[in-house]
């Protein structure tokens, strides 16, 4: 039977519960165990799909088409296990299901309450589908004390009693702030956080303490005494140079050992940290560096591009180079010449996005990359901007645009209202709901055998994750190809363009999907590996 680790957070938000959960999962894997990670989000949205990146950061998409929390990206990158729809649930989704049941009469006239109906639904979600898994790691979003999180804390408290003795462990991630005027780390915020947790019936087994300096022995003793945990279970989580050093740092501090000891697993199997050591060796000893300009819409919040940042890092790991990112707000190029900002970079990337803001700046960045032969990578919205640029500059379609921005004379990009998923036709009304109605999840694409992108993949059939509402209009395909743009990848039915490239350009590729979602530090996505290789070659020419 699976054992459960519940990861909670205290004192402040954004301490890195998702990263801590992912790192612990990686450490348990290194000891030979199988793991599954799940995220409980207390907000009322059904999923983050309609939330602004500035509100929630990146929306991570799974193979089965779920729009989920960005922490699931951490889970996948650190463990290599693909997440699914059932690995992330929100208060909104739980209430949606419960109210639907109530309307059907499933509760037989009874009063529907938070306890037991909401908490039972949360417990069912946590326990479902874990056969054959050694450890299930469950992260609870938000901070202990948040009113919207109370049903989730109550549910995991109940699970501590419902599960067999010794099958539930609670890890509390907290902050030890350093007060310069006092010259010491302060333990009181953590003490109060644990007091809040204990007031709702949860006694943590382990404290994972975020800090920017070593925790003195006296402070460890005080935390253990006042928080009712063993002194050895006060685990230091100090800042490290790379997130990929977190598993090694936590292992050195004994987090995985303490978790297994709390389950009564002693002595624990020895971990194999070989691949994490190899990743860090490449990060710490690069053979050069490249600079990639990211011309985007949400550059003010890096979490909006979390998977993209990590995929570029993975490309650097594969090529033994450090990847520096030059963040450029696309709107800036609408009023200024992009050349001064772009002529000294080694590659240009236009990422995904929604809405008209900054699009003309993106188009100008594409023009620069195409004319100057700079390595260019357009992802989703970025590919659409590349197609619009090609239509305007090369195919003579001066008024090329997208219906996403309103009616236009030349809809080179238009709203997708029907498409094929497997053997089924999916449809969407132009004025319908926005939530969950995009082309979401993994879809196959056919690549032309002699294309550059097929050479990069080493395959002519690929499976990649999508998240978009608009598609390139194939009515313009002949004119674009006559002008030199190659539609090297199409959906299996030949209706939807998936990739574009220019034969006369060293590296110019646009893709309608999001390859960054499937990249791993120990298995970089081939497109990012190839893009950084092209940027590395460009850096030697400058």
Short mmCIF file of N, CA and C in Angstrom, two decimals, residues 70 87 98 159 217 230 271 274 328 336 341 404 535:
data_model
loop_
_atom_site.label_atom_id
_atom_site.label_comp_id
_atom_site.label_asym_id
_atom_site.label_seq_id
_atom_site.Cartn_x
_atom_site.Cartn_y
_atom_site.Cartn_z
N UNK A 70 1.74 25.36 -12.15
CA UNK A 70 3.12 25.24 -12.67
C UNK A 70 3.98 24.28 -11.86
N UNK A 87 -3.76 14.76 -11.08
CA UNK A 87 -2.67 15.13 -10.17
C UNK A 87 -2.80 16.57 -9.66
N UNK A 98 -19.39 18.56 -6.64
CA UNK A 98 -20.34 18.32 -5.56
C UNK A 98 -21.69 18.95 -5.89
N UNK A 159 -7.03 12.08 6.91
CA UNK A 159 -6.29 10.99 6.28
C UNK A 159 -5.23 10.41 7.21
N UNK A 217 23.15 25.40 16.02
CA UNK A 217 22.66 24.25 16.78
C UNK A 217 21.62 24.67 17.81
N UNK A 230 11.77 16.01 16.44
CA UNK A 230 13.13 15.64 16.77
C UNK A 230 14.10 16.70 16.23
N UNK A 271 20.90 5.87 -1.84
CA UNK A 271 20.45 6.53 -3.07
C UNK A 271 21.52 6.51 -4.15
N UNK A 274 23.78 9.65 -9.20
CA UNK A 274 24.66 9.81 -10.36
C UNK A 274 24.17 10.87 -11.33
N UNK A 328 13.01 40.89 -23.00
CA UNK A 328 12.62 42.09 -23.74
C UNK A 328 11.09 42.13 -23.85
N UNK A 336 10.66 51.40 -31.21
CA UNK A 336 12.11 51.54 -31.38
C UNK A 336 12.65 50.45 -32.28
N UNK A 341 19.18 46.11 -29.64
CA UNK A 341 18.99 45.13 -28.58
C UNK A 341 19.29 43.72 -29.05
N UNK A 404 -7.72 36.86 -33.82
CA UNK A 404 -7.66 36.98 -32.36
C UNK A 404 -7.72 38.44 -31.94
N UNK A 535 22.80 28.61 -31.35
CA UNK A 535 23.22 29.84 -30.69
C UNK A 535 24.70 29.78 -30.31
#
